[in-house]
Amino acid sequence: MVEAKSMFQDILPKQLSVEDLTTMVLCKPKLLPLKSLTLEKLEKMQQAAQETIHQQEIAEKEQQQITH
């Protein structure tokens, strides 16, 4: 077991240490939108379609009230 332990010590990289971590350069995180532009467009189209349907239903009810 002692031989295996010394074998692993030779394999481990000696370059990485706590001191090297302070010299690492990190890039700025990119902020991603919560919703994509395509999704926002689709939601606007769906909302407009629902509003149109709602207006048509109101117009139909008014027509029915006028005829009855």
mmCIF file of C-alpha atoms in Angstrom:
data_model
loop_
_atom_site.group_PDB
_atom_site.id
_atom_site.type_symbol
_atom_site.label_atom_id
_atom_site.label_comp_id
_atom_site.label_asym_id
_atom_site.label_seq_id
_atom_site.Cartn_x
_atom_site.Cartn_y
_atom_site.Cartn_z
ATOM 1 C CA MET A 1 0.000 0.000 0.000
ATOM 2 C CA VAL A 2 2.937 2.309 0.655
ATOM 3 C CA GLU A 3 4.144 1.827 -2.918
ATOM 4 C CA ALA A 4 0.740 2.773 -4.336
ATOM 5 C CA LYS A 5 0.636 5.905 -2.193
ATOM 6 C CA SER A 6 4.003 7.124 -3.473
ATOM 7 C CA MET A 7 2.918 6.341 -7.032
ATOM 8 C CA PHE A 8 -0.130 8.605 -6.692
ATOM 9 C CA GLN A 9 1.932 11.417 -5.252
ATOM 10 C CA ASP A 10 4.075 11.473 -8.384
ATOM 11 C CA ILE A 11 1.017 11.607 -10.643
ATOM 12 C CA LEU A 12 -0.661 14.551 -8.911
ATOM 13 C CA PRO A 13 0.172 17.907 -10.516
ATOM 14 C CA LYS A 14 2.516 20.030 -8.474
ATOM 15 C CA GLN A 15 1.696 23.251 -10.349
ATOM 16 C CA LEU A 16 -1.729 23.864 -8.807
ATOM 17 C CA SER A 17 -1.760 25.351 -5.367
ATOM 18 C CA VAL A 18 -3.749 27.878 -3.364
ATOM 19 C CA GLU A 19 -1.308 30.598 -4.400
ATOM 20 C CA ASP A 20 -2.051 30.030 -8.097
ATOM 21 C CA LEU A 21 -5.787 30.516 -7.585
ATOM 22 C CA THR A 22 -5.317 34.231 -6.883
ATOM 23 C CA THR A 23 -3.649 34.757 -10.267
ATOM 24 C CA MET A 24 -6.525 33.240 -12.228
ATOM 25 C CA VAL A 25 -8.430 35.664 -14.426
ATOM 26 C CA LEU A 26 -12.176 35.240 -14.582
ATOM 27 C CA CYS A 27 -14.289 36.722 -17.357
ATOM 28 C CA LYS A 28 -17.420 38.756 -16.703
ATOM 29 C CA PRO A 29 -20.618 36.753 -16.529
ATOM 30 C CA LYS A 30 -22.990 37.352 -19.408
ATOM 31 C CA LEU A 31 -26.489 38.344 -18.403
ATOM 32 C CA LEU A 32 -29.058 36.364 -20.313
ATOM 33 C CA PRO A 33 -32.625 37.606 -20.651
ATOM 34 C CA LEU A 34 -35.226 35.642 -18.752
ATOM 35 C CA LYS A 35 -37.352 35.513 -21.896
ATOM 36 C CA SER A 36 -36.099 35.405 -25.427
ATOM 37 C CA LEU A 37 -37.251 38.000 -27.927
ATOM 38 C CA THR A 38 -39.074 35.331 -29.894
ATOM 39 C CA LEU A 39 -40.984 34.214 -26.809
ATOM 40 C CA GLU A 40 -41.951 37.813 -26.028
ATOM 41 C CA LYS A 41 -43.211 38.292 -29.611
ATOM 42 C CA LEU A 42 -45.247 35.085 -29.418
ATOM 43 C CA GLU A 43 -46.764 36.165 -26.106
ATOM 44 C CA LYS A 44 -47.713 39.560 -27.576
ATOM 45 C CA MET A 45 -49.302 37.877 -30.603
ATOM 46 C CA GLN A 46 -51.246 35.497 -28.359
ATOM 47 C CA GLN A 47 -52.419 38.349 -26.144
ATOM 48 C CA ALA A 48 -53.537 40.345 -29.192
ATOM 49 C CA ALA A 49 -55.421 37.310 -30.558
ATOM 50 C CA GLN A 50 -57.155 36.754 -27.222
ATOM 51 C CA GLU A 51 -58.126 40.428 -27.059
ATOM 52 C CA THR A 52 -59.581 40.225 -30.585
ATOM 53 C CA ILE A 53 -61.593 37.126 -29.659
ATOM 54 C CA HIS A 54 -62.831 38.831 -26.516
ATOM 55 C CA GLN A 55 -63.963 41.871 -28.491
ATOM 56 C CA GLN A 56 -65.737 39.632 -31.017
ATOM 57 C CA GLU A 57 -67.563 37.822 -28.201
ATOM 58 C CA ILE A 58 -68.712 41.161 -26.748
ATOM 59 C CA ALA A 59 -69.928 42.279 -30.181
ATOM 60 C CA GLU A 60 -71.854 39.001 -30.642
ATOM 61 C CA LYS A 61 -73.540 39.391 -27.241
ATOM 62 C CA GLU A 62 -74.548 42.938 -28.110
ATOM 63 C CA GLN A 63 -75.981 41.729 -31.435
ATOM 64 C CA GLN A 64 -77.966 39.023 -29.658
ATOM 65 C CA GLN A 65 -79.337 41.518 -27.140
ATOM 66 C CA ILE A 66 -80.389 43.863 -29.939
ATOM 67 C CA THR A 67 -82.198 41.135 -31.893
ATOM 68 C CA HIS A 68 -83.997 39.708 -28.825
#
